[in-house]
């Protein structure tokens, strides 16, 4: 029997396409990592208003699905992530974004993982194997969101040496 291209393969490629297009619309660059997944699927490099490269790097972890799970009481989509992945993501000094792609609606939602865990006071040592994260319905991944993230993160990391 020949190898088959499954729906999961298709929506994974669609998620990368969607995410990268939004980054390109914002004027930035997306670097997709190899097919071997070691915790990150890609990274974003940003540029200032003069087109000069910046030191800000945002790592991305993409997940694609045909059926988003919702937590109506929180007005959010849910996703379970492993403690092993969180140990990598939360201990990274760079920004780490979790991107959830809805293949049915052709839209993605994002979560700044470090900010999320800091705000909610969730501690790694209290997590056994998995933890459920909540991505608010309103956190659409689009050009404007990416530009706003860049401004927020540059203000936090702005240092004159």
mmCIF file of N, CA, C and O in Angstrom, residues 33-113:
data_model
loop_
_atom_site.group_PDB
_atom_site.id
_atom_site.type_symbol
_atom_site.label_atom_id
_atom_site.label_comp_id
_atom_site.label_asym_id
_atom_site.label_seq_id
_atom_site.Cartn_x
_atom_site.Cartn_y
_atom_site.Cartn_z
ATOM 1 N N UNK A 33 10.545 25.718 10.434
ATOM 2 C CA UNK A 33 11.575 24.748 10.765
ATOM 3 C C UNK A 33 11.337 23.446 10.005
ATOM 4 O O UNK A 33 10.269 23.244 9.429
ATOM 5 N N UNK A 34 12.310 22.567 10.043
ATOM 6 C CA UNK A 34 12.226 21.303 9.315
ATOM 7 C C UNK A 34 11.041 20.467 9.799
ATOM 8 O O UNK A 34 10.410 20.784 10.801
ATOM 9 N N UNK A 35 10.784 19.408 9.111
ATOM 10 C CA UNK A 35 9.665 18.535 9.458
ATOM 11 C C UNK A 35 9.851 17.873 10.823
ATOM 12 O O UNK A 35 8.906 17.427 11.427
ATOM 13 N N UNK A 36 11.087 17.794 11.308
ATOM 14 C CA UNK A 36 11.330 17.227 12.634
ATOM 15 C C UNK A 36 10.921 18.247 13.680
ATOM 16 O O UNK A 36 11.506 19.308 13.782
ATOM 17 N N UNK A 37 9.937 17.893 14.466
ATOM 18 C CA UNK A 37 9.392 18.822 15.457
ATOM 19 C C UNK A 37 10.097 18.625 16.799
ATOM 20 O O UNK A 37 9.957 17.589 17.431
ATOM 21 N N UNK A 38 10.843 19.635 17.196
ATOM 22 C CA UNK A 38 11.551 19.592 18.467
ATOM 23 C C UNK A 38 11.006 20.629 19.427
ATOM 24 O O UNK A 38 11.718 21.140 20.271
ATOM 25 N N UNK A 39 9.753 20.979 19.288
ATOM 26 C CA UNK A 39 9.128 21.898 20.221
ATOM 27 C C UNK A 39 8.672 23.204 19.612
ATOM 28 O O UNK A 39 7.834 23.879 20.192
ATOM 29 N N UNK A 40 9.235 23.568 18.465
ATOM 30 C CA UNK A 40 8.833 24.795 17.773
ATOM 31 C C UNK A 40 8.636 24.475 16.301
ATOM 32 O O UNK A 40 9.384 23.691 15.726
ATOM 33 N N UNK A 41 7.651 25.122 15.702
ATOM 34 C CA UNK A 41 7.401 24.917 14.279
ATOM 35 C C UNK A 41 8.027 25.995 13.413
ATOM 36 O O UNK A 41 8.199 25.814 12.219
ATOM 37 N N UNK A 42 8.340 27.132 14.022
ATOM 38 C CA UNK A 42 8.937 28.221 13.262
ATOM 39 C C UNK A 42 9.177 29.420 14.150
ATOM 40 O O UNK A 42 8.909 29.382 15.351
ATOM 41 N N UNK A 43 9.683 30.479 13.522
ATOM 42 C CA UNK A 43 9.918 31.713 14.270
ATOM 43 C C UNK A 43 9.674 32.921 13.368
ATOM 44 O O UNK A 43 9.742 32.829 12.145
ATOM 45 N N UNK A 44 9.403 34.030 14.031
ATOM 46 C CA UNK A 44 9.127 35.289 13.343
ATOM 47 C C UNK A 44 10.278 36.247 13.625
ATOM 48 O O UNK A 44 10.690 36.404 14.774
ATOM 49 N N UNK A 45 10.776 36.876 12.581
ATOM 50 C CA UNK A 45 11.742 37.959 12.720
ATOM 51 C C UNK A 45 11.025 39.243 12.330
ATOM 52 O O UNK A 45 10.338 39.291 11.308
ATOM 53 N N UNK A 46 11.179 40.263 13.154
ATOM 54 C CA UNK A 46 10.488 41.529 12.911
ATOM 55 C C UNK A 46 11.457 42.593 12.409
ATOM 56 O O UNK A 46 12.680 42.466 12.540
ATOM 57 N N UNK A 47 10.876 43.657 11.856
ATOM 58 C CA UNK A 47 11.638 44.775 11.309
ATOM 59 C C UNK A 47 10.985 46.067 11.772
ATOM 60 O O UNK A 47 9.758 46.134 11.934
ATOM 61 N N UNK A 48 11.795 47.104 11.959
ATOM 62 C CA UNK A 48 11.229 48.384 12.389
ATOM 63 C C UNK A 48 10.625 49.121 11.200
ATOM 64 O O UNK A 48 10.632 48.612 10.066
ATOM 65 N N UNK A 49 10.141 50.317 11.452
ATOM 66 C CA UNK A 49 9.451 51.087 10.418
ATOM 67 C C UNK A 49 10.370 51.488 9.265
ATOM 68 O O UNK A 49 9.909 51.811 8.174
ATOM 69 N N UNK A 50 11.687 51.489 9.484
ATOM 70 C CA UNK A 50 12.648 51.796 8.417
ATOM 71 C C UNK A 50 13.089 50.541 7.662
ATOM 72 O O UNK A 50 13.938 50.607 6.780
ATOM 73 N N UNK A 51 12.520 49.392 8.039
ATOM 74 C CA UNK A 51 12.852 48.136 7.379
ATOM 75 C C UNK A 51 14.106 47.475 7.927
ATOM 76 O O UNK A 51 14.593 46.510 7.339
ATOM 77 N N UNK A 52 14.603 47.953 9.061
ATOM 78 C CA UNK A 52 15.808 47.383 9.658
ATOM 79 C C UNK A 52 15.423 46.202 10.550
ATOM 80 O O UNK A 52 14.441 46.269 11.290
ATOM 81 N N UNK A 53 16.224 45.148 10.477
ATOM 82 C CA UNK A 53 15.954 43.967 11.281
ATOM 83 C C UNK A 53 16.074 44.294 12.766
ATOM 84 O O UNK A 53 16.880 45.144 13.159
ATOM 85 N N UNK A 54 15.239 43.642 13.569
ATOM 86 C CA UNK A 54 15.252 43.850 15.013
ATOM 87 C C UNK A 54 15.763 42.588 15.710
ATOM 88 O O UNK A 54 15.808 41.525 15.109
ATOM 89 N N UNK A 55 16.101 42.727 16.973
ATOM 90 C CA UNK A 55 16.566 41.583 17.754
ATOM 91 C C UNK A 55 15.419 40.765 18.328
ATOM 92 O O UNK A 55 15.656 39.784 19.019
ATOM 93 N N UNK A 56 14.205 41.155 18.065
ATOM 94 C CA UNK A 56 13.049 40.434 18.584
ATOM 95 C C UNK A 56 12.799 39.175 17.756
ATOM 96 O O UNK A 56 12.686 39.230 16.539
ATOM 97 N N UNK A 57 12.734 38.039 18.427
ATOM 98 C CA UNK A 57 12.380 36.777 17.788
ATOM 99 C C UNK A 57 11.185 36.214 18.542
ATOM 100 O O UNK A 57 11.162 36.204 19.775
ATOM 101 N N UNK A 58 10.199 35.763 17.807
ATOM 102 C CA UNK A 58 9.032 35.122 18.405
ATOM 103 C C UNK A 58 8.941 33.708 17.854
ATOM 104 O O UNK A 58 8.797 33.515 16.649
ATOM 105 N N UNK A 59 9.067 32.720 18.743
ATOM 106 C CA UNK A 59 8.942 31.314 18.353
ATOM 107 C C UNK A 59 7.457 30.957 18.260
ATOM 108 O O UNK A 59 6.638 31.484 19.003
ATOM 109 N N UNK A 60 7.141 30.030 17.369
ATOM 110 C CA UNK A 60 5.750 29.636 17.152
ATOM 111 C C UNK A 60 5.579 28.134 17.233
ATOM 112 O O UNK A 60 6.397 27.377 16.698
ATOM 113 N N UNK A 61 4.503 27.734 17.888
ATOM 114 C CA UNK A 61 4.058 26.345 17.882
ATOM 115 C C UNK A 61 2.660 26.337 17.287
ATOM 116 O O UNK A 61 1.769 27.002 17.813
ATOM 117 N N UNK A 62 2.481 25.636 16.174
ATOM 118 C CA UNK A 62 1.198 25.602 15.484
ATOM 119 C C UNK A 62 0.472 24.291 15.742
ATOM 120 O O UNK A 62 1.094 23.230 15.763
ATOM 121 N N UNK A 63 -0.832 24.400 15.905
ATOM 122 C CA UNK A 63 -1.701 23.232 15.987
ATOM 123 C C UNK A 63 -2.877 23.499 15.055
ATOM 124 O O UNK A 63 -3.431 24.598 15.051
ATOM 125 N N UNK A 64 -3.237 22.492 14.276
ATOM 126 C CA UNK A 64 -4.336 22.639 13.320
ATOM 127 C C UNK A 64 -5.394 21.580 13.593
ATOM 128 O O UNK A 64 -5.069 20.441 13.920
ATOM 129 N N UNK A 65 -6.650 21.980 13.431
ATOM 130 C CA UNK A 65 -7.740 21.046 13.682
ATOM 131 C C UNK A 65 -8.964 21.413 12.857
ATOM 132 O O UNK A 65 -9.132 22.562 12.444
ATOM 133 N N UNK A 66 -9.813 20.420 12.642
ATOM 134 C CA UNK A 66 -11.116 20.650 12.018
ATOM 135 C C UNK A 66 -12.187 20.920 13.062
ATOM 136 O O UNK A 66 -13.268 21.381 12.737
ATOM 137 N N UNK A 67 -11.898 20.581 14.314
ATOM 138 C CA UNK A 67 -12.894 20.708 15.377
ATOM 139 C C UNK A 67 -12.273 21.352 16.612
ATOM 140 O O UNK A 67 -11.628 20.673 17.413
ATOM 141 N N UNK A 68 -12.466 22.646 16.751
ATOM 142 C CA UNK A 68 -11.980 23.330 17.942
ATOM 143 C C UNK A 68 -12.830 22.940 19.147
ATOM 144 O O UNK A 68 -14.045 22.801 19.040
ATOM 145 N N UNK A 69 -12.176 22.772 20.272
ATOM 146 C CA UNK A 69 -12.886 22.500 21.523
ATOM 147 C C UNK A 69 -13.087 23.830 22.229
ATOM 148 O O UNK A 69 -12.160 24.640 22.315
ATOM 149 N N UNK A 70 -14.298 24.039 22.731
ATOM 150 C CA UNK A 70 -14.596 25.318 23.374
ATOM 151 C C UNK A 70 -14.922 25.148 24.851
ATOM 152 O O UNK A 70 -15.416 24.115 25.280
ATOM 153 N N UNK A 71 -14.619 26.203 25.574
ATOM 154 C CA UNK A 71 -15.009 26.319 26.980
ATOM 155 C C UNK A 71 -15.872 27.565 27.046
ATOM 156 O O UNK A 71 -15.373 28.676 27.209
ATOM 157 N N UNK A 72 -17.149 27.390 26.851
ATOM 158 C CA UNK A 72 -18.073 28.529 26.743
ATOM 159 C C UNK A 72 -18.025 29.423 27.965
ATOM 160 O O UNK A 72 -18.178 30.647 27.847
ATOM 161 N N UNK A 73 -17.803 28.848 29.136
ATOM 162 C CA UNK A 73 -17.770 29.653 30.351
ATOM 163 C C UNK A 73 -16.591 30.620 30.380
ATOM 164 O O UNK A 73 -16.602 31.602 31.091
ATOM 165 N N UNK A 74 -15.579 30.344 29.566
ATOM 166 C CA UNK A 74 -14.412 31.233 29.512
ATOM 167 C C UNK A 74 -14.335 31.999 28.190
ATOM 168 O O UNK A 74 -13.370 32.713 27.952
ATOM 169 N N UNK A 75 -15.302 31.792 27.303
ATOM 170 C CA UNK A 75 -15.262 32.435 25.988
ATOM 171 C C UNK A 75 -13.924 32.154 25.300
ATOM 172 O O UNK A 75 -13.248 33.081 24.834
ATOM 173 N N UNK A 76 -13.560 30.867 25.280
ATOM 174 C CA UNK A 76 -12.242 30.496 24.778
ATOM 175 C C UNK A 76 -12.259 29.101 24.157
ATOM 176 O O UNK A 76 -13.145 28.295 24.424
ATOM 177 N N UNK A 77 -11.238 28.868 23.340
ATOM 178 C CA UNK A 77 -10.968 27.537 22.826
ATOM 179 C C UNK A 77 -9.989 26.875 23.785
ATOM 180 O O UNK A 77 -9.188 27.544 24.430
ATOM 181 N N UNK A 78 -10.059 25.559 23.874
ATOM 182 C CA UNK A 78 -9.166 24.852 24.784
ATOM 183 C C UNK A 78 -8.215 23.950 24.027
ATOM 184 O O UNK A 78 -8.515 23.497 22.913
ATOM 185 N N UNK A 79 -7.077 23.723 24.635
ATOM 186 C CA UNK A 79 -6.106 22.788 24.079
ATOM 187 C C UNK A 79 -5.264 22.273 25.231
ATOM 188 O O UNK A 79 -4.856 23.044 26.098
ATOM 189 N N UNK A 80 -5.017 20.976 25.247
ATOM 190 C CA UNK A 80 -4.187 20.374 26.292
ATOM 191 C C UNK A 80 -2.744 20.306 25.803
ATOM 192 O O UNK A 80 -2.477 19.793 24.713
ATOM 193 N N UNK A 81 -1.827 20.830 26.617
ATOM 194 C CA UNK A 81 -0.408 20.800 26.274
ATOM 195 C C UNK A 81 0.350 20.023 27.340
ATOM 196 O O UNK A 81 -0.030 20.011 28.513
ATOM 197 N N UNK A 82 1.425 19.395 26.914
ATOM 198 C CA UNK A 82 2.195 18.551 27.824
ATOM 199 C C UNK A 82 3.147 19.386 28.674
ATOM 200 O O UNK A 82 3.615 20.456 28.258
ATOM 201 N N UNK A 83 3.425 18.878 29.845
ATOM 202 C CA UNK A 83 4.382 19.537 30.739
ATOM 203 C C UNK A 83 5.752 19.600 30.075
ATOM 204 O O UNK A 83 6.455 20.599 30.191
ATOM 205 N N UNK A 84 6.114 18.558 29.365
ATOM 206 C CA UNK A 84 7.414 18.515 28.679
ATOM 207 C C UNK A 84 7.564 19.678 27.705
ATOM 208 O O UNK A 84 8.601 20.341 27.666
ATOM 209 N N UNK A 85 6.515 19.959 26.908
ATOM 210 C CA UNK A 85 6.564 21.090 25.982
ATOM 211 C C UNK A 85 6.610 22.413 26.749
ATOM 212 O O UNK A 85 7.360 23.322 26.393
ATOM 213 N N UNK A 86 5.812 22.511 27.791
ATOM 214 C CA UNK A 86 5.779 23.749 28.578
ATOM 215 C C UNK A 86 7.129 24.060 29.208
ATOM 216 O O UNK A 86 7.519 25.227 29.303
ATOM 217 N N UNK A 87 7.847 23.033 29.652
ATOM 218 C CA UNK A 87 9.170 23.260 30.235
ATOM 219 C C UNK A 87 10.086 23.950 29.234
ATOM 220 O O UNK A 87 10.845 24.836 29.585
ATOM 221 N N UNK A 88 10.000 23.547 27.984
ATOM 222 C CA UNK A 88 10.798 24.186 26.935
ATOM 223 C C UNK A 88 10.305 25.609 26.680
ATOM 224 O O UNK A 88 11.086 26.561 26.688
ATOM 225 N N UNK A 89 9.020 25.759 26.467
ATOM 226 C CA UNK A 89 8.455 27.046 26.068
ATOM 227 C C UNK A 89 8.576 28.107 27.156
ATOM 228 O O UNK A 89 8.921 29.247 26.878
ATOM 229 N N UNK A 90 8.275 27.752 28.387
ATOM 230 C CA UNK A 90 8.241 28.752 29.455
ATOM 231 C C UNK A 90 9.623 29.142 29.950
ATOM 232 O O UNK A 90 9.790 30.199 30.555
ATOM 233 N N UNK A 91 10.611 28.314 29.705
ATOM 234 C CA UNK A 91 11.962 28.641 30.132
ATOM 235 C C UNK A 91 12.764 29.330 29.037
ATOM 236 O O UNK A 91 13.929 29.647 29.218
ATOM 237 N N UNK A 92 12.124 29.593 27.923
ATOM 238 C CA UNK A 92 12.775 30.277 26.812
ATOM 239 C C UNK A 92 12.746 31.782 27.065
ATOM 240 O O UNK A 92 11.682 32.333 27.349
ATOM 241 N N UNK A 93 13.884 32.469 26.961
ATOM 242 C CA UNK A 93 13.871 33.918 27.154
ATOM 243 C C UNK A 93 13.186 34.670 26.004
ATOM 244 O O UNK A 93 12.785 35.821 26.168
ATOM 245 N N UNK A 94 13.033 34.026 24.860
ATOM 246 C CA UNK A 94 12.346 34.645 23.725
ATOM 247 C C UNK A 94 10.841 34.428 23.864
ATOM 248 O O UNK A 94 10.374 33.588 24.621
ATOM 249 N N UNK A 95 10.078 35.184 23.100
ATOM 250 C CA UNK A 95 8.626 35.066 23.073
ATOM 251 C C UNK A 95 8.245 33.724 22.438
ATOM 252 O O UNK A 95 8.827 33.321 21.439
ATOM 253 N N UNK A 96 7.262 33.036 23.033
ATOM 254 C CA UNK A 96 6.750 31.791 22.462
ATOM 255 C C UNK A 96 5.241 31.945 22.287
ATOM 256 O O UNK A 96 4.518 32.212 23.242
ATOM 257 N N UNK A 97 4.794 31.773 21.048
ATOM 258 C CA UNK A 97 3.388 31.907 20.710
ATOM 259 C C UNK A 97 2.802 30.543 20.368
ATOM 260 O O UNK A 97 3.401 29.771 19.624
ATOM 261 N N UNK A 98 1.628 30.276 20.911
ATOM 262 C CA UNK A 98 0.872 29.074 20.582
ATOM 263 C C UNK A 98 -0.203 29.504 19.602
ATOM 264 O O UNK A 98 -1.001 30.393 19.901
ATOM 265 N N UNK A 99 -0.234 28.891 18.416
ATOM 266 C CA UNK A 99 -1.179 29.266 17.366
ATOM 267 C C UNK A 99 -2.096 28.087 17.063
ATOM 268 O O UNK A 99 -1.618 26.993 16.760
ATOM 269 N N UNK A 100 -3.382 28.323 17.166
ATOM 270 C CA UNK A 100 -4.388 27.287 16.951
ATOM 271 C C UNK A 100 -5.174 27.633 15.687
ATOM 272 O O UNK A 100 -5.872 28.643 15.641
ATOM 273 N N UNK A 101 -5.051 26.782 14.674
ATOM 274 C CA UNK A 101 -5.678 27.025 13.370
ATOM 275 C C UNK A 101 -6.977 26.236 13.249
ATOM 276 O O UNK A 101 -7.009 25.025 13.457
ATOM 277 N N UNK A 102 -8.035 26.943 12.894
ATOM 278 C CA UNK A 102 -9.349 26.343 12.646
ATOM 279 C C UNK A 102 -9.480 26.137 11.141
ATOM 280 O O UNK A 102 -9.716 27.092 10.390
ATOM 281 N N UNK A 103 -9.316 24.897 10.703
ATOM 282 C CA UNK A 103 -9.336 24.596 9.270
ATOM 283 C C UNK A 103 -10.711 24.793 8.643
ATOM 284 O O UNK A 103 -10.813 25.094 7.449
ATOM 285 N N UNK A 104 -11.773 24.659 9.416
ATOM 286 C CA UNK A 104 -13.116 24.840 8.883
ATOM 287 C C UNK A 104 -13.415 26.302 8.572
ATOM 288 O O UNK A 104 -14.031 26.620 7.561
ATOM 289 N N UNK A 105 -12.970 27.196 9.442
ATOM 290 C CA UNK A 105 -13.226 28.627 9.256
ATOM 291 C C UNK A 105 -12.058 29.358 8.613
ATOM 292 O O UNK A 105 -12.159 30.549 8.323
ATOM 293 N N UNK A 106 -10.930 28.657 8.429
ATOM 294 C CA UNK A 106 -9.718 29.238 7.860
ATOM 295 C C UNK A 106 -9.292 30.490 8.628
ATOM 296 O O UNK A 106 -9.122 31.571 8.068
ATOM 297 N N UNK A 107 -9.109 30.307 9.932
ATOM 298 C CA UNK A 107 -8.700 31.389 10.813
ATOM 299 C C UNK A 107 -7.849 30.775 11.923
ATOM 300 O O UNK A 107 -7.951 29.583 12.206
ATOM 301 N N UNK A 108 -6.991 31.589 12.526
ATOM 302 C CA UNK A 108 -6.162 31.104 13.625
ATOM 303 C C UNK A 108 -6.287 32.038 14.817
ATOM 304 O O UNK A 108 -6.627 33.222 14.673
ATOM 305 N N UNK A 109 -5.988 31.497 15.978
ATOM 306 C CA UNK A 109 -6.022 32.223 17.243
ATOM 307 C C UNK A 109 -4.660 32.040 17.907
ATOM 308 O O UNK A 109 -3.975 31.050 17.656
ATOM 309 N N UNK A 110 -4.278 32.994 18.753
ATOM 310 C CA UNK A 110 -2.943 32.914 19.337
ATOM 311 C C UNK A 110 -2.975 33.128 20.840
ATOM 312 O O UNK A 110 -3.911 33.708 21.397
ATOM 313 N N UNK A 111 -1.896 32.655 21.468
ATOM 314 C CA UNK A 111 -1.708 32.843 22.891
ATOM 315 C C UNK A 111 -0.218 33.059 23.130
ATOM 316 O O UNK A 111 0.609 32.272 22.664
ATOM 317 N N UNK A 112 0.117 34.146 23.808
ATOM 318 C CA UNK A 112 1.486 34.412 24.255
ATOM 319 C C UNK A 112 1.664 33.566 25.514
ATOM 320 O O UNK A 112 1.140 33.895 26.575
ATOM 321 N N UNK A 113 2.378 32.467 25.389
ATOM 322 C CA UNK A 113 2.422 31.480 26.464
ATOM 323 C C UNK A 113 3.033 32.005 27.763
ATOM 324 O O UNK A 113 2.482 31.782 28.841
#
